[in-house]
Short mmCIF file of C-alpha atoms in Angstrom, two decimals:
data_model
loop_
_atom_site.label_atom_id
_atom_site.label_comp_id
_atom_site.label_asym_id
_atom_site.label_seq_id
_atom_site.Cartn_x
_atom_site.Cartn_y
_atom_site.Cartn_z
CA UNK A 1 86.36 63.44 58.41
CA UNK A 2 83.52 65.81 58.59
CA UNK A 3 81.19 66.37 55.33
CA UNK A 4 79.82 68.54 54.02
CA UNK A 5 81.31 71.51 56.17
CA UNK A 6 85.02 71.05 55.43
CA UNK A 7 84.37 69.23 52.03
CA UNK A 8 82.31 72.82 51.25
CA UNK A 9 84.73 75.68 52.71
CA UNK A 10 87.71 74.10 51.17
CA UNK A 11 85.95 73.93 48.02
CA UNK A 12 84.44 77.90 48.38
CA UNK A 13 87.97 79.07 48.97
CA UNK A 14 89.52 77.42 45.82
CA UNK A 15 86.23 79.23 44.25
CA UNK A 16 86.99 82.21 45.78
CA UNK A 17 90.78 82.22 44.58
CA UNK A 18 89.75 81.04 41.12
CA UNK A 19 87.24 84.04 40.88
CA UNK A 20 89.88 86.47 42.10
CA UNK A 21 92.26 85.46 39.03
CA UNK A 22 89.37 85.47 36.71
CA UNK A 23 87.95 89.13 37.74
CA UNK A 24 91.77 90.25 37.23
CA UNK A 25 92.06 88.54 33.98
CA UNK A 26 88.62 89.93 32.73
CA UNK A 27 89.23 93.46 33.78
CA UNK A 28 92.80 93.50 32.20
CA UNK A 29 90.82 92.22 28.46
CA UNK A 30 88.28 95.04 29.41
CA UNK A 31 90.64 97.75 29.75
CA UNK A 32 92.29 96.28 25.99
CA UNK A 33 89.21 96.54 24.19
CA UNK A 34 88.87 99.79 25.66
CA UNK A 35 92.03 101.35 24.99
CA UNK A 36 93.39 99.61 21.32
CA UNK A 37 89.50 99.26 20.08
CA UNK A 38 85.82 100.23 21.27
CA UNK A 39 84.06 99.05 24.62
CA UNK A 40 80.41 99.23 24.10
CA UNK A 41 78.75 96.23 26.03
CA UNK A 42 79.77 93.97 29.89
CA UNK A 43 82.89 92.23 29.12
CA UNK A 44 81.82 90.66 32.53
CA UNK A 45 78.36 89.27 30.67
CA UNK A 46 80.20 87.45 28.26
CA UNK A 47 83.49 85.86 30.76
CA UNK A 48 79.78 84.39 32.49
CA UNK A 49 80.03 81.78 30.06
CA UNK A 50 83.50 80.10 31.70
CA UNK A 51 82.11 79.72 35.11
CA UNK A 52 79.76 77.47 34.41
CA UNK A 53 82.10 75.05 33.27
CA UNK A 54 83.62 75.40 36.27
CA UNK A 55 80.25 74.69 38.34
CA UNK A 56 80.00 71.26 36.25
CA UNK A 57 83.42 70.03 36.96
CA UNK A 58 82.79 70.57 40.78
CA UNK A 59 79.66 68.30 40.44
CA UNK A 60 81.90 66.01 38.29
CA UNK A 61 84.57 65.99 41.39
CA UNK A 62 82.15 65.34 43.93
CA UNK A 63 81.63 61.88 42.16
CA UNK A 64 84.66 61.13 41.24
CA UNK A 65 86.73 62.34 44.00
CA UNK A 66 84.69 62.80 46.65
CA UNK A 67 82.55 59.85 46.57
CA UNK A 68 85.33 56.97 46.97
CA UNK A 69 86.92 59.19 49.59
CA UNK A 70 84.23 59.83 51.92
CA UNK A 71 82.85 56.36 51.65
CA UNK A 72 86.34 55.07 52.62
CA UNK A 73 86.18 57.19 55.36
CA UNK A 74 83.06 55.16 56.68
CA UNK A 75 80.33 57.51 54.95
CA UNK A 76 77.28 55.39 53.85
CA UNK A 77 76.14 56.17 50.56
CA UNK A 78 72.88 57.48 51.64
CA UNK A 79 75.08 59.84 53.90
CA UNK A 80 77.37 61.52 51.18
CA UNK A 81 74.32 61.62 48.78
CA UNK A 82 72.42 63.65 51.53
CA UNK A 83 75.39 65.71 52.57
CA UNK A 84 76.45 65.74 48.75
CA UNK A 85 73.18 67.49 48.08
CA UNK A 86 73.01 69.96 50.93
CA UNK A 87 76.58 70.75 49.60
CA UNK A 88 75.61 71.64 46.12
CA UNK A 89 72.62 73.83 47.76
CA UNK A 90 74.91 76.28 49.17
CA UNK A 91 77.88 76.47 46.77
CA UNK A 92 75.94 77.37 43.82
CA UNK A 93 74.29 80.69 45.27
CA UNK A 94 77.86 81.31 46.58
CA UNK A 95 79.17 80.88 42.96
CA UNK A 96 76.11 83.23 42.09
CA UNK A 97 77.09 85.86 44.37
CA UNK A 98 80.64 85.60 43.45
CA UNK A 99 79.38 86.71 39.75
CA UNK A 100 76.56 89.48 41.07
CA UNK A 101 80.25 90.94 42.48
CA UNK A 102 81.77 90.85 39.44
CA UNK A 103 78.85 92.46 37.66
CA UNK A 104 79.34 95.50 40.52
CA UNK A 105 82.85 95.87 40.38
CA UNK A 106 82.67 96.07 36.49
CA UNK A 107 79.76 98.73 36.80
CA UNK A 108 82.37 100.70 39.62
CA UNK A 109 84.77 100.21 36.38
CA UNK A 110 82.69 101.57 33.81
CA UNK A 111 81.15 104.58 35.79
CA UNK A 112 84.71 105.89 36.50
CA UNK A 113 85.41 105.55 33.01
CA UNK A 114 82.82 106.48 31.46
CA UNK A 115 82.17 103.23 29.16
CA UNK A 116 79.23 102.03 28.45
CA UNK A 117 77.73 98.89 30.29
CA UNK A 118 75.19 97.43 27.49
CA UNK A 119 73.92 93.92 27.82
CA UNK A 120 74.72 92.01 24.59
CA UNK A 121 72.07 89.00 25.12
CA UNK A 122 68.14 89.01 26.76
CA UNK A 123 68.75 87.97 30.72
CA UNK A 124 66.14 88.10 33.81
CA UNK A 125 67.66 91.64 34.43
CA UNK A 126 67.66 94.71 32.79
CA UNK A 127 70.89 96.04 34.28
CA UNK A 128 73.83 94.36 35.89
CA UNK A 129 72.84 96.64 39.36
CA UNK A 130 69.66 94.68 39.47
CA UNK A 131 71.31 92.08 42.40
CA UNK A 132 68.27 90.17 42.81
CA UNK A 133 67.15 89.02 39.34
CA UNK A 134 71.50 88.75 38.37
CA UNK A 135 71.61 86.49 41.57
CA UNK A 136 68.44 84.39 40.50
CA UNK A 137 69.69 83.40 36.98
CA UNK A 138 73.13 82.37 38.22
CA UNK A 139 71.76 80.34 40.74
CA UNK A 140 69.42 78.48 38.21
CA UNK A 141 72.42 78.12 35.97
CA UNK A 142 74.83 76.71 38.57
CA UNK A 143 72.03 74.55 39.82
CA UNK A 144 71.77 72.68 36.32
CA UNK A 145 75.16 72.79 35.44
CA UNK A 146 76.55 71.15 38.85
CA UNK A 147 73.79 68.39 38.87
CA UNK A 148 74.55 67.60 35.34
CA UNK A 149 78.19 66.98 36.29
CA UNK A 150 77.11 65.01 39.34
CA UNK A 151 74.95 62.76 37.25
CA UNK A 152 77.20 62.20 34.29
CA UNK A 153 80.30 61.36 36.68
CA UNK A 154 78.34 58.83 38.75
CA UNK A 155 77.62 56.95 34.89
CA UNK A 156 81.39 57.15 33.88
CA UNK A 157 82.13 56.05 37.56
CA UNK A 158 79.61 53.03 37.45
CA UNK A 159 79.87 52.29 34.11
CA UNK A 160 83.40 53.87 32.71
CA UNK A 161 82.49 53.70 28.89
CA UNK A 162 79.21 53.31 29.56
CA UNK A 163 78.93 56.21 30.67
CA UNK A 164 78.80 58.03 27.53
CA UNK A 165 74.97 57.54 27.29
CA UNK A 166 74.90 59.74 29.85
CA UNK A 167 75.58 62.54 28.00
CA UNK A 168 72.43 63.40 26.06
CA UNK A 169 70.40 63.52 29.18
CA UNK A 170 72.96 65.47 31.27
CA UNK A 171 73.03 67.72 28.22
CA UNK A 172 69.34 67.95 29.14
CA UNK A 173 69.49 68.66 32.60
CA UNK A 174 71.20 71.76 31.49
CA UNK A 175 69.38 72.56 28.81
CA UNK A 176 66.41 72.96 31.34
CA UNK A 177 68.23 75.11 33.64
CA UNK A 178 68.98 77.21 30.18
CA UNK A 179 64.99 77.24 29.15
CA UNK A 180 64.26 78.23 32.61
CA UNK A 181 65.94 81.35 32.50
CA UNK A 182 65.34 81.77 28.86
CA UNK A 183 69.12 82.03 27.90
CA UNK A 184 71.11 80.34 25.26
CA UNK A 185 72.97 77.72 25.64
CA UNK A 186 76.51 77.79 24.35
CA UNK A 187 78.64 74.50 24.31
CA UNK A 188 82.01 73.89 21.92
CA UNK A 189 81.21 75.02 18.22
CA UNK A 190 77.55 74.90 19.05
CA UNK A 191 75.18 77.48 19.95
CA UNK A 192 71.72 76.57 20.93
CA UNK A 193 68.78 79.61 21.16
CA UNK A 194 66.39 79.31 24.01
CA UNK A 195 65.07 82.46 24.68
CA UNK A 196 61.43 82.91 25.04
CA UNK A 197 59.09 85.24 23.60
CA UNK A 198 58.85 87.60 27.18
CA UNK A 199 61.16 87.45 29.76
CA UNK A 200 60.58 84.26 32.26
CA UNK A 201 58.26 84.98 35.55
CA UNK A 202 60.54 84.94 38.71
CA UNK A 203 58.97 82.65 40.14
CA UNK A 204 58.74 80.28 36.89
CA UNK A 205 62.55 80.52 36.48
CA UNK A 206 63.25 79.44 40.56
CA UNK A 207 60.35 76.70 40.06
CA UNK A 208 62.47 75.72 37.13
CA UNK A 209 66.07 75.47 38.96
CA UNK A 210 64.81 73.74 41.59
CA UNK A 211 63.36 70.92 39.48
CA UNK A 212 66.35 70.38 37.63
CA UNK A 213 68.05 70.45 41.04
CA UNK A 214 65.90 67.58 42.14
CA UNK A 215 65.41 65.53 38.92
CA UNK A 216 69.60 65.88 38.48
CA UNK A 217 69.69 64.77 42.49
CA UNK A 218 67.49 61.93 42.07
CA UNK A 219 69.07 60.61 38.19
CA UNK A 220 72.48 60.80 40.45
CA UNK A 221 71.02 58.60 43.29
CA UNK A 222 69.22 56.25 41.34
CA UNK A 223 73.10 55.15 40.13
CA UNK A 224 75.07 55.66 43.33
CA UNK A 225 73.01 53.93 45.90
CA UNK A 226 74.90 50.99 45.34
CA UNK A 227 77.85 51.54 42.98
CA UNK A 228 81.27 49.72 44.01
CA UNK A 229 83.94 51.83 44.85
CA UNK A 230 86.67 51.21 42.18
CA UNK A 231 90.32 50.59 42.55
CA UNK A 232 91.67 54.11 41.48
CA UNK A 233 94.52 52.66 39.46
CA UNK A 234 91.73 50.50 37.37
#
């Protein structure tokens, strides 16, 4: 069984097909608020905020799916944590890109239209067109939110229960991420500001995804290394 190559290109197609539904579903609520109400800002900017759940249940299924399966398979731990990692290195700026499309194809939308493409919250870009800064906060994003899944499904998967003290730091893990493009963070019924007073350096906000990515990397090792795999109907 070959990892990560196949374990990655099955997983970027169900990303891609996900993304296809969602950029239909988002342009359909666009053209409602533009027709029965007023369109003034990126619908796209605020449907951002789903996909990131999505990044933190892959990390969660490369634990708890992944992990038994490939180890079965005669993976050493060490191996899938390696592989695991590369893995999570090139999905996220392919879930980044995915979104810098969206933000194009909604700016196609809006110039034909004639609606107005105003950002509604403070970003590392000025405009939706600006690819390279878009690109950079998504990947900082994903970064967080996928190691945050990967580190609080290796405590439930270790520790079941247990694992529910690994929620505060996880929730810091991504909270990082957040600070480091100096966002907000918006969970269930909660809403936590983090912007700064000037927009984050480029440089600052990549220094700051890749720590998380390393420091959510390591916290996930540091319970894996030698966790028994568990009967699946325990």
């Amino acid at each position: 069984m070959r990892f990560p190559s196949r374990l990655l290109a099955a997983n970027l197609f169900f990303a891609g097909m996900v993304w296809a539904a969602f950029y239909v579903v988002t342009t359909l609520i666009t053209v409602a608020i533009a027709v029965f109400g007023t369109l003034t800002h990126s619908v796209w900017e605020g449907a951002t905020q789903v996909p990131r759940w999505f990044a933190l249940f892959v990390g969660v299924a490369m634990i708890r799916e992944f992990l038994p399966l490939y180890i079965a398979h005669g993976q050493t731990r060490r191996q899938f944590g390696a592989q695991a990692a590369v893995t999570i290195a090139l999905y996220a700026p392919a879930l980044s890109a995915l979104l810098v499309l969206g933000y194009l194809l909604e700016t196609l939308l809006y110039n034909v239209a004639g609606w107005p493409q105003e950002l509604a919250r403070a970003h590392l870009f000025a405009s939706p067109t600006d690819v390279p800064l878009v690109f950079l906060e998504y990947l900082v994003e994903f970064l967080a939110w996928i190691v945050a899944g990967t580190f609080m499904a290796a405590a439930f998967y270790r520790w079941q229960g247990g694992g529910l003290l690994s929620i505060p730091p996880g929730v810091g893990l991504i909270l990082l991420g957040e600070a480091a493009i100096g966002t907000e963070l918006q969970l269930p019924f909660i809403q936590i500001p983090l912007d700064v007073t000037s927009t984050p350096a480029v440089l600052t906000a990549l220094a700051g995804g890749i720590g998380c990515f390393l420091l959510g990397l390591a916290m996930t090792w540091s319970i894996i290394r030698d966790v028994p795999l568990r009967n699946r109907l325990a």
